[in-house]
Amino acid sequence: GEEGGTRSDQFEKICWIVVIRMTRSVTMKPFEGKQIDTGDAILSLLDEHVVLVETKPGVTLDKQKTDKFYEIVEKQMSGNYSLVINRKNDYRLMRFEVYNIANAHNRLRGIAIVTHKKVAGMMAELESPLSQKQFARFSNVDDAIAWARKLHQ
């Protein structure tokens, strides 16, 4: 009877403390580590300005998929943002369609492409003239993220 009641009251208090602690850390860093699976890609929101993108193997990025991608990104990011695209998987890219869409998004500030193979690096170089945004190619993700963050300082 009585004893059970106090135990559940204590339990409820502990639960509230946990909830408060969790929400406190979430409000301080709402982005850190948030991941979204769009079906075609994994988006990692690294901070309020930088999105790490990893497209899944075998995907063909066309106008429709790219439109959907930016719709999701623009909902998540409240201000200007940059993309770090980690091309670790093999997928097809309809380059003209993809860059036409990217160029139309005013809040998109920069695109960093991370390539791990020589051929992919050469392909990324060919994309540079298609982009009206700040554009850079890197061979590792950390350098690309640092570059993208500098665009927003």
PDB file of C-alpha atoms in Angstrom:
ATOM      1  CA  GLY A   1       0.000   0.000   0.000  1.00  0.00           C
ATOM      2  CA  GLU A   2       1.582   3.130   1.380  1.00  0.00           C
ATOM      3  CA  GLU A   3       5.171   2.103   0.739  1.00  0.00           C
ATOM      4  CA  GLY A   4       4.507   1.346  -2.938  1.00  0.00           C
ATOM      5  CA  GLY A   5       3.177   4.863  -3.419  1.00  0.00           C
ATOM      6  CA  THR A   6       6.321   6.534  -2.135  1.00  0.00           C
ATOM      7  CA  ARG A   7       8.519   4.301  -4.266  1.00  0.00           C
ATOM      8  CA  SER A   8       6.634   5.259  -7.427  1.00  0.00           C
ATOM      9  CA  ASP A   9       6.828   8.954  -6.401  1.00  0.00           C
ATOM     10  CA  GLN A  10      10.599   8.630  -6.097  1.00  0.00           C
ATOM     11  CA  PHE A  11      10.749   6.850  -9.431  1.00  0.00           C
ATOM     12  CA  GLU A  12       8.702   9.633 -11.042  1.00  0.00           C
ATOM     13  CA  LYS A  13      11.082  12.264  -9.628  1.00  0.00           C
ATOM     14  CA  ILE A  14      14.099  10.402 -11.032  1.00  0.00           C
ATOM     15  CA  CYS A  15      12.396  10.169 -14.436  1.00  0.00           C
ATOM     16  CA  TRP A  16      11.763  13.913 -14.464  1.00  0.00           C
ATOM     17  CA  ILE A  17      15.375  14.669 -13.573  1.00  0.00           C
ATOM     18  CA  VAL A  18      16.513  12.464 -16.474  1.00  0.00           C
ATOM     19  CA  VAL A  19      14.061  14.182 -18.858  1.00  0.00           C
ATOM     20  CA  ILE A  20      15.213  17.648 -17.760  1.00  0.00           C
ATOM     21  CA  ARG A  21      18.888  16.684 -18.159  1.00  0.00           C
ATOM     22  CA  MET A  22      18.236  15.214 -21.597  1.00  0.00           C
ATOM     23  CA  THR A  23      16.325  18.241 -22.851  1.00  0.00           C
ATOM     24  CA  ARG A  24      18.936  20.581 -21.425  1.00  0.00           C
ATOM     25  CA  SER A  25      21.728  18.943 -23.433  1.00  0.00           C
ATOM     26  CA  VAL A  26      19.510  18.789 -26.523  1.00  0.00           C
ATOM     27  CA  THR A  27      18.739  22.508 -26.436  1.00  0.00           C
ATOM     28  CA  MET A  28      22.410  23.395 -26.056  1.00  0.00           C
ATOM     29  CA  LYS A  29      23.497  21.350 -29.078  1.00  0.00           C
ATOM     30  CA  PRO A  30      20.419  20.521 -31.123  1.00  0.00           C
ATOM     31  CA  PHE A  31      22.381  19.376 -34.181  1.00  0.00           C
ATOM     32  CA  GLU A  32      25.326  17.422 -32.977  1.00  0.00           C
ATOM     33  CA  GLY A  33      25.084  13.929 -34.359  1.00  0.00           C
ATOM     34  CA  LYS A  34      21.521  14.140 -35.652  1.00  0.00           C
ATOM     35  CA  GLN A  35      21.182  11.720 -38.545  1.00  0.00           C
ATOM     36  CA  ILE A  36      18.455  11.469 -41.149  1.00  0.00           C
ATOM     37  CA  ASP A  37      18.034   8.555 -43.537  1.00  0.00           C
ATOM     38  CA  THR A  38      16.308   9.858 -46.674  1.00  0.00           C
ATOM     39  CA  GLY A  39      16.205   6.429 -48.280  1.00  0.00           C
ATOM     40  CA  ASP A  40      18.868   7.441 -50.814  1.00  0.00           C
ATOM     41  CA  ALA A  41      21.374   9.037 -48.453  1.00  0.00           C
ATOM     42  CA  ILE A  42      22.370   9.491 -44.834  1.00  0.00           C
ATOM     43  CA  LEU A  43      22.468  13.124 -43.715  1.00  0.00           C
ATOM     44  CA  SER A  44      24.429  14.018 -40.595  1.00  0.00           C
ATOM     45  CA  LEU A  45      23.708  17.478 -39.211  1.00  0.00           C
ATOM     46  CA  LEU A  46      27.110  18.384 -37.783  1.00  0.00           C
ATOM     47  CA  ASP A  47      26.127  21.848 -36.550  1.00  0.00           C
ATOM     48  CA  GLU A  48      23.696  24.578 -37.560  1.00  0.00           C
ATOM     49  CA  HIS A  49      25.573  25.203 -40.824  1.00  0.00           C
ATOM     50  CA  VAL A  50      27.142  21.964 -42.035  1.00  0.00           C
ATOM     51  CA  VAL A  51      25.486  18.823 -43.376  1.00  0.00           C
ATOM     52  CA  LEU A  52      27.545  15.714 -44.109  1.00  0.00           C
ATOM     53  CA  VAL A  53      25.996  13.711 -46.957  1.00  0.00           C
ATOM     54  CA  GLU A  54      26.689  10.071 -47.792  1.00  0.00           C
ATOM     55  CA  THR A  55      24.705   8.756 -50.739  1.00  0.00           C
ATOM     56  CA  LYS A  56      23.980   5.033 -50.624  1.00  0.00           C
ATOM     57  CA  PRO A  57      25.570   2.636 -53.139  1.00  0.00           C
ATOM     58  CA  GLY A  58      23.765   2.115 -56.448  1.00  0.00           C
ATOM     59  CA  VAL A  59      21.532   5.202 -56.178  1.00  0.00           C
ATOM     60  CA  THR A  60      20.946   7.407 -59.223  1.00  0.00           C
ATOM     61  CA  LEU A  61      20.674  11.037 -58.148  1.00  0.00           C
ATOM     62  CA  ASP A  62      18.263  12.663 -60.570  1.00  0.00           C
ATOM     63  CA  LYS A  63      16.101  15.796 -60.419  1.00  0.00           C
ATOM     64  CA  GLN A  64      13.350  14.135 -58.362  1.00  0.00           C
ATOM     65  CA  LYS A  65      15.698  12.716 -55.724  1.00  0.00           C
ATOM     66  CA  THR A  66      17.702  15.934 -55.551  1.00  0.00           C
ATOM     67  CA  ASP A  67      14.539  18.023 -55.065  1.00  0.00           C
ATOM     68  CA  LYS A  68      13.493  15.704 -52.215  1.00  0.00           C
ATOM     69  CA  PHE A  69      16.989  15.940 -50.709  1.00  0.00           C
ATOM     70  CA  TYR A  70      16.975  19.755 -50.583  1.00  0.00           C
ATOM     71  CA  GLU A  71      13.418  19.799 -49.244  1.00  0.00           C
ATOM     72  CA  ILE A  72      14.583  17.721 -46.266  1.00  0.00           C
ATOM     73  CA  VAL A  73      17.798  19.730 -45.744  1.00  0.00           C
ATOM     74  CA  GLU A  74      16.048  23.115 -45.945  1.00  0.00           C
ATOM     75  CA  LYS A  75      13.488  21.991 -43.339  1.00  0.00           C
ATOM     76  CA  GLN A  76      16.285  21.027 -40.938  1.00  0.00           C
ATOM     77  CA  MET A  77      18.571  24.029 -41.385  1.00  0.00           C
ATOM     78  CA  SER A  78      17.222  27.366 -40.215  1.00  0.00           C
ATOM     79  CA  GLY A  79      19.859  29.599 -41.828  1.00  0.00           C
ATOM     80  CA  ASN A  80      22.590  29.340 -44.434  1.00  0.00           C
ATOM     81  CA  TYR A  81      24.306  25.994 -44.774  1.00  0.00           C
ATOM     82  CA  SER A  82      26.993  24.092 -46.659  1.00  0.00           C
ATOM     83  CA  LEU A  83      27.225  20.485 -47.774  1.00  0.00           C
ATOM     84  CA  VAL A  84      30.122  18.094 -47.267  1.00  0.00           C
ATOM     85  CA  ILE A  85      29.491  15.272 -49.731  1.00  0.00           C
ATOM     86  CA  ASN A  86      31.450  12.164 -48.829  1.00  0.00           C
ATOM     87  CA  ARG A  87      31.658  10.042 -51.975  1.00  0.00           C
ATOM     88  CA  LYS A  88      32.701   6.795 -50.356  1.00  0.00           C
ATOM     89  CA  ASN A  89      30.054   4.758 -52.211  1.00  0.00           C
ATOM     90  CA  ASP A  90      29.541   4.313 -55.946  1.00  0.00           C
ATOM     91  CA  TYR A  91      26.394   5.965 -57.260  1.00  0.00           C
ATOM     92  CA  ARG A  92      25.259   7.774 -60.385  1.00  0.00           C
ATOM     93  CA  LEU A  93      24.849  11.520 -60.533  1.00  0.00           C
ATOM     94  CA  MET A  94      22.882  13.403 -63.186  1.00  0.00           C
ATOM     95  CA  ARG A  95      25.328  16.287 -62.862  1.00  0.00           C
ATOM     96  CA  PHE A  96      23.526  19.040 -64.785  1.00  0.00           C
ATOM     97  CA  GLU A  97      20.200  18.357 -63.072  1.00  0.00           C
ATOM     98  CA  VAL A  98      21.783  18.139 -59.618  1.00  0.00           C
ATOM     99  CA  TYR A  99      23.789  21.371 -59.960  1.00  0.00           C
ATOM    100  CA  ASN A 100      20.902  23.311 -61.509  1.00  0.00           C
ATOM    101  CA  ILE A 101      18.882  22.503 -58.408  1.00  0.00           C
ATOM    102  CA  ALA A 102      21.774  23.231 -56.014  1.00  0.00           C
ATOM    103  CA  ASN A 103      22.440  26.607 -57.663  1.00  0.00           C
ATOM    104  CA  ALA A 104      18.795  27.599 -57.201  1.00  0.00           C
ATOM    105  CA  HIS A 105      18.976  27.230 -53.395  1.00  0.00           C
ATOM    106  CA  ASN A 106      19.961  30.644 -52.011  1.00  0.00           C
ATOM    107  CA  ARG A 107      20.794  29.484 -48.486  1.00  0.00           C
ATOM    108  CA  LEU A 108      23.288  26.900 -49.772  1.00  0.00           C
ATOM    109  CA  ARG A 109      26.697  28.571 -49.419  1.00  0.00           C
ATOM    110  CA  GLY A 110      29.201  25.887 -50.340  1.00  0.00           C
ATOM    111  CA  ILE A 111      29.736  22.353 -51.562  1.00  0.00           C
ATOM    112  CA  ALA A 112      32.744  20.306 -50.481  1.00  0.00           C
ATOM    113  CA  ILE A 113      33.253  17.020 -52.293  1.00  0.00           C
ATOM    114  CA  VAL A 114      35.327  14.339 -50.560  1.00  0.00           C
ATOM    115  CA  THR A 115      36.698  11.734 -52.955  1.00  0.00           C
ATOM    116  CA  HIS A 116      38.631   8.602 -52.081  1.00  0.00           C
ATOM    117  CA  LYS A 117      39.558   7.376 -55.576  1.00  0.00           C
ATOM    118  CA  LYS A 118      41.528   9.118 -58.310  1.00  0.00           C
ATOM    119  CA  VAL A 119      38.773   8.765 -60.926  1.00  0.00           C
ATOM    120  CA  ALA A 120      36.160  10.202 -58.544  1.00  0.00           C
ATOM    121  CA  GLY A 121      38.505  13.130 -57.908  1.00  0.00           C
ATOM    122  CA  MET A 122      38.797  13.828 -61.625  1.00  0.00           C
ATOM    123  CA  MET A 123      34.994  13.673 -61.984  1.00  0.00           C
ATOM    124  CA  ALA A 124      34.590  16.139 -59.101  1.00  0.00           C
ATOM    125  CA  GLU A 125      36.990  18.555 -60.846  1.00  0.00           C
ATOM    126  CA  LEU A 126      34.681  18.501 -63.872  1.00  0.00           C
ATOM    127  CA  GLU A 127      31.769  19.507 -61.637  1.00  0.00           C
ATOM    128  CA  SER A 128      33.458  22.647 -60.369  1.00  0.00           C
ATOM    129  CA  PRO A 129      32.331  24.853 -63.324  1.00  0.00           C
ATOM    130  CA  LEU A 130      28.739  23.615 -62.878  1.00  0.00           C
ATOM    131  CA  SER A 131      28.565  24.991 -59.344  1.00  0.00           C
ATOM    132  CA  GLN A 132      27.713  28.649 -58.732  1.00  0.00           C
ATOM    133  CA  LYS A 133      28.399  28.042 -55.041  1.00  0.00           C
ATOM    134  CA  GLN A 134      31.748  27.952 -53.252  1.00  0.00           C
ATOM    135  CA  PHE A 135      33.187  24.632 -54.343  1.00  0.00           C
ATOM    136  CA  ALA A 136      36.159  22.591 -53.162  1.00  0.00           C
ATOM    137  CA  ARG A 137      37.415  19.035 -53.395  1.00  0.00           C
ATOM    138  CA  PHE A 138      39.123  17.172 -50.561  1.00  0.00           C
ATOM    139  CA  SER A 139      40.584  13.749 -49.955  1.00  0.00           C
ATOM    140  CA  ASN A 140      39.437  13.587 -46.318  1.00  0.00           C
ATOM    141  CA  VAL A 141      36.252  14.489 -44.496  1.00  0.00           C
ATOM    142  CA  ASP A 142      37.829  16.507 -41.649  1.00  0.00           C
ATOM    143  CA  ASP A 143      39.459  19.027 -44.007  1.00  0.00           C
ATOM    144  CA  ALA A 144      36.192  19.372 -45.920  1.00  0.00           C
ATOM    145  CA  ILE A 145      34.233  20.048 -42.714  1.00  0.00           C
ATOM    146  CA  ALA A 146      36.791  22.650 -41.591  1.00  0.00           C
ATOM    147  CA  TRP A 147      36.502  24.391 -44.977  1.00  0.00           C
ATOM    148  CA  ALA A 148      32.677  24.347 -44.839  1.00  0.00           C
ATOM    149  CA  ARG A 149      32.649  25.761 -41.296  1.00  0.00           C
ATOM    150  CA  LYS A 150      34.921  28.648 -42.343  1.00  0.00           C
ATOM    151  CA  LEU A 151      32.299  29.751 -44.876  1.00  0.00           C
ATOM    152  CA  HIS A 152      29.933  30.531 -41.994  1.00  0.00           C
ATOM    153  CA  GLN A 153      32.267  32.385 -39.613  1.00  0.00           C
TER     154      GLN A 153
END
